[in-house]
Coordinates of C-alpha atoms in Angstrom, one line a residue:
X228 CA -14.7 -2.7 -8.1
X229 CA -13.8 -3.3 -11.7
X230 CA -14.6 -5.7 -14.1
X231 CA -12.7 -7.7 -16.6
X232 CA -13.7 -9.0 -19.7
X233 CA -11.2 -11.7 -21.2
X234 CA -12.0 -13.7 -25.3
X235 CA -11.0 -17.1 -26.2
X236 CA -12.4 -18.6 -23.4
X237 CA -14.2 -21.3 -25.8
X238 CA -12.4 -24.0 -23.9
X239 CA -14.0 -26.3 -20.7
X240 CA -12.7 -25.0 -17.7
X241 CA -11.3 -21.6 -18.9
X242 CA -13.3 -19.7 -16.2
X243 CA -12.0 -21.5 -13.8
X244 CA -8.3 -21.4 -15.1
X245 CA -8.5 -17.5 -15.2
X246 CA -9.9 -17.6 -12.0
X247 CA -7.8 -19.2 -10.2
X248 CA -4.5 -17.2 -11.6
X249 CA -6.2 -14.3 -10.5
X250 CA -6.7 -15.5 -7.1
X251 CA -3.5 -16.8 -6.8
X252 CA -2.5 -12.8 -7.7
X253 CA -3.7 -11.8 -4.8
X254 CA -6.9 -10.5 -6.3
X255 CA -10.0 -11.0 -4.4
X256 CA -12.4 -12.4 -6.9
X257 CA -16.3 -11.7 -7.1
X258 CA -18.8 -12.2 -9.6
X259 CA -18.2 -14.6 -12.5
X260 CA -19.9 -15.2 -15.6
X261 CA -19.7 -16.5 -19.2
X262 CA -21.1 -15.3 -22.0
X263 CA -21.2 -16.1 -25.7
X264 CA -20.0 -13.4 -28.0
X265 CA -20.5 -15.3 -31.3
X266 CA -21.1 -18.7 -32.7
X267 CA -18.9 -21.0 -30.0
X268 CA -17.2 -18.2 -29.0
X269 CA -17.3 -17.4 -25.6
X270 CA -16.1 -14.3 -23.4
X271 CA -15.4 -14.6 -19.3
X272 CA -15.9 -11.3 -17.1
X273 CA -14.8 -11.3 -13.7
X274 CA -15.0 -8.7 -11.0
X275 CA -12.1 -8.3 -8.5
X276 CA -12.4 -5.5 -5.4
X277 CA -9.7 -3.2 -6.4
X278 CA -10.6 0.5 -7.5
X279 CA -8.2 0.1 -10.3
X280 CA -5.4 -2.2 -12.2
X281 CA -2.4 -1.8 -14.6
X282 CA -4.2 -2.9 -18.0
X283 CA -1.2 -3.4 -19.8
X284 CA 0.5 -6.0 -17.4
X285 CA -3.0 -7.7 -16.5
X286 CA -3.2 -8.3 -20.5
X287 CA 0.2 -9.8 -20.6
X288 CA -0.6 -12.0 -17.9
X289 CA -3.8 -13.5 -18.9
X290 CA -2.1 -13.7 -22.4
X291 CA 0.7 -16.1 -20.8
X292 CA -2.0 -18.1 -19.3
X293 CA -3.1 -19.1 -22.7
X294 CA -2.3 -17.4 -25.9
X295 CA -6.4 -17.6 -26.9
X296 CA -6.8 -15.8 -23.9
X297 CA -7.5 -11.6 -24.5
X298 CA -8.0 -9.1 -22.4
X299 CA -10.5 -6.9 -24.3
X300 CA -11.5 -4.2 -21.3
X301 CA -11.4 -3.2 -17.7
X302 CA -14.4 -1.6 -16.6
X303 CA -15.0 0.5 -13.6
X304 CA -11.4 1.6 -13.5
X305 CA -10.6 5.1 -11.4
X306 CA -9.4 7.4 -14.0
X307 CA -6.1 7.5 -12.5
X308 CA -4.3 6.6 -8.7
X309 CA -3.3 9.5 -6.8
X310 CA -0.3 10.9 -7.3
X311 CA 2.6 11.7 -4.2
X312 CA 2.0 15.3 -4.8
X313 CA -2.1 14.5 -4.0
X314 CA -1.1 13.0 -0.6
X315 CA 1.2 15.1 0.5
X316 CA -1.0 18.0 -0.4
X317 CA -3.8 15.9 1.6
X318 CA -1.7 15.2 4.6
X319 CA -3.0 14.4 7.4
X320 CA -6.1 12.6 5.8
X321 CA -4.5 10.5 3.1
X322 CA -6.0 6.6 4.2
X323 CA -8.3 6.6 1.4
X324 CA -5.7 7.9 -1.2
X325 CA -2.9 5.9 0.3
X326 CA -5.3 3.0 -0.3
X327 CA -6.5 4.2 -4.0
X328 CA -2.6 4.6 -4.7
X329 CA -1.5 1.2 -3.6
X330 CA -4.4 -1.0 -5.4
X331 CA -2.0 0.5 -8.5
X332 CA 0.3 -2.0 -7.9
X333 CA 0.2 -5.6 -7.9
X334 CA 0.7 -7.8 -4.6
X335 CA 4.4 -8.6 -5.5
X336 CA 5.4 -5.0 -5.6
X337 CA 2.8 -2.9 -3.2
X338 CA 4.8 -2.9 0.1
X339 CA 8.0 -1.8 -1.4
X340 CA 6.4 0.8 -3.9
X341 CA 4.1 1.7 -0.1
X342 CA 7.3 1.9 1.7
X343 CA 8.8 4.1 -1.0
X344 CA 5.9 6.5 -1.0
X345 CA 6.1 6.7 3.1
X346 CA 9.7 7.8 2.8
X347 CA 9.2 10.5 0.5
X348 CA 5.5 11.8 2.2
X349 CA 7.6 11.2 5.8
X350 CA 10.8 13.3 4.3
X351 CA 8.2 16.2 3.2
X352 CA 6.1 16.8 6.4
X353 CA 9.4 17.0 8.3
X354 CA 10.9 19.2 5.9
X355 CA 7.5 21.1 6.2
X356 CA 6.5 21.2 9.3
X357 CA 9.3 20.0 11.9
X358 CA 12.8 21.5 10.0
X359 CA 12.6 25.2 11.6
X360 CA 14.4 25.7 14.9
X361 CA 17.2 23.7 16.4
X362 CA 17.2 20.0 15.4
X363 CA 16.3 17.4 17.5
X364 CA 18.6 14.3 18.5
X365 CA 17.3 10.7 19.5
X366 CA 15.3 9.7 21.4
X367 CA 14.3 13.7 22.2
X368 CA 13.2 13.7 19.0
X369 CA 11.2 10.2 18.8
X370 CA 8.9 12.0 21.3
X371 CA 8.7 15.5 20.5
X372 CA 8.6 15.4 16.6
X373 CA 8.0 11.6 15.4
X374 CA 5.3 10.7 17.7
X375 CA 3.1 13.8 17.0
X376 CA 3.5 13.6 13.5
X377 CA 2.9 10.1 13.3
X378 CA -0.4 10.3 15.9
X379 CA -1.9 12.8 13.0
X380 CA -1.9 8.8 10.9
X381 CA -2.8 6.7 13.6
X382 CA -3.0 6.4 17.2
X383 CA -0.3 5.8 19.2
X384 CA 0.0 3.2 22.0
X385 CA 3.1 3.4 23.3
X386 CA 6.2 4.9 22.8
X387 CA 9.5 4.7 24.3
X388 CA 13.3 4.9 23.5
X389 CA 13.3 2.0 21.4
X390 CA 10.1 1.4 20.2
X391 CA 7.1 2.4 18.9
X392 CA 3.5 0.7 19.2
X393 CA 0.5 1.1 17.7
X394 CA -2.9 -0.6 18.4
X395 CA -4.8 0.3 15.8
X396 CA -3.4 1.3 12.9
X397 CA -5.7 2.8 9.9
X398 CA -3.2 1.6 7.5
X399 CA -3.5 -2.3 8.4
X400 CA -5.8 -4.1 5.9
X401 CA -8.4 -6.0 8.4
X402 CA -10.8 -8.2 6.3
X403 CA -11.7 -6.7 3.0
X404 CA -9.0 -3.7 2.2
X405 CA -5.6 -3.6 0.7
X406 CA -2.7 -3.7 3.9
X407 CA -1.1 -0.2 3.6
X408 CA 1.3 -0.8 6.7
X409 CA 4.2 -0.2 4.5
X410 CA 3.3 3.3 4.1
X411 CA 3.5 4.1 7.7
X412 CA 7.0 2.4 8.2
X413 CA 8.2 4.2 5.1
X414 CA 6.4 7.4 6.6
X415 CA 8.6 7.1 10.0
X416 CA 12.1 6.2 8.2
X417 CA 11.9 8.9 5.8
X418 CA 10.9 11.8 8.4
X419 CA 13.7 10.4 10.5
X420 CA 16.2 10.2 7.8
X421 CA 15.4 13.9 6.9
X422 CA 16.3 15.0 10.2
X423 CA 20.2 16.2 10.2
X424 CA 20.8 14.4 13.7
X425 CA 17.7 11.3 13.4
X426 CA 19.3 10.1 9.8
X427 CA 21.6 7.2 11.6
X428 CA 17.5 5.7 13.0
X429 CA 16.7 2.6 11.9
X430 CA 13.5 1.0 12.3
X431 CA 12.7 -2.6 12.4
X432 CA 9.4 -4.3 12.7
X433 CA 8.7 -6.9 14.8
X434 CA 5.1 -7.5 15.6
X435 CA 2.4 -6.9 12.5
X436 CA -1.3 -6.9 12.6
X437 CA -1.4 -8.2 8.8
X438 CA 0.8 -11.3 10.2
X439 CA -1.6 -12.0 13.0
X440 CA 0.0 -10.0 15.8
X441 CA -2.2 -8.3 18.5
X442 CA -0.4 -5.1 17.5
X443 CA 2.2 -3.5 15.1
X444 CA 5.4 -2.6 16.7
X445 CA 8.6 -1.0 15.5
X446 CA 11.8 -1.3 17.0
X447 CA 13.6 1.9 17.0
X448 CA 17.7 1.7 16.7
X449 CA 20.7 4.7 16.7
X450 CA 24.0 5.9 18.1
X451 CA 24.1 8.5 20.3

């Protein structure tokens, strides 16, 4: 949780005009209050459920709203996200980081800056743990290496020769928390892309918890 403190809110209705911008951000808004900060000069702070925001793009933002509009802190703020090195040093228990690292990012950017991350995290623990011994080729290797790597993230329903389903995923938002499913499909292409005889895999999603599916399930694509 941080909190927000904006000036130049002396205007009816300014509240609810940052407000409403933030929502429509994809922030999830809670407490809200004004306060006066000098003789008709009023100040707005606003708490949003993240662990921690860019400060520099926020103030832009609010500035373009209305130029009397200033951002003048962010309190609460983690002292920095987790860096890829953090996670991958973390693997496998890397939910809470993964989740700290994507609430960096605003909504219009997190899933391809998550899917990014999976690719490079997914390209090190193969390189790490899977790239000694003979290589593997599809779909041996979907089974032997890409299942058990990917059931130390979440569990594993199903998991055939062209797909791969999982029931619960750790990574899907639910209710309250930041959707991080973008991290486990980056995860899957970048260990399979590492691999010298998986890199022609391509994965596809066609059912997602986040979209109201019962489940999130990859369709799984190569040449033999």
């Amino acid at each position: 949780m941080v909190t927000i403190t904006v000036s130049g809110a002396d205007k009816s209705g300014s509240l609810a005009r940052i407000s409403t911008f933030l929502v429509r951000k994809g922030f999830r808004v809670g407490a809200q209050q004004v306060a006066e900060s000098g003789p008709g000069a009023k100040l707005v702070r606003i708490s949003l459920e993240v662990s921690q925001v860019d400060k520099t793009e926020l103030a832009a933002e609010i500035r373009g709203i209305s130029p009397d509009f200033k951002l003048v802190s962010v309190e609460g703020v983690q002292s920095g996200a987790p860096s890829l090195k953090d996670i991958a040093e973390r693997f496998p228990d890397i939910v809470p980081l993964v989740r700290a690292y994507a609430e960096s990012f605003s909504p219009e950017t997190r899933d391809q800056e998550l899917f990014q991350a999976g690719m490079k995290i997914g390209a090190f623990n193969y390189e790490k743990e899977w790239s000694f011994g003979s290589p593997l080729k599809m779909p041996v290797a979907l089974r032997r290496s890409l299942v058990p790597a990917l059931e130390k993230l979440a569990k594993v329903g199903d998991a055939t020769d062209a797909s791969i389903t999982l029931p619960d995923s750790p990574f899907w938002g639910g209710g309250n928390q930041v959707n991080c499913c973008e991290f486990l499909t980056g995860f899957m292409q970048g260990f399979l892309d590492a691999g010298p005889l998986t890199n022609n895999t391509r994965l596809q999603k066609t059912e997602c918890r986040a979209k109201g599916d019962s489940r999130c399930t990859y369709a799984v694509s190569y040449d033999l």
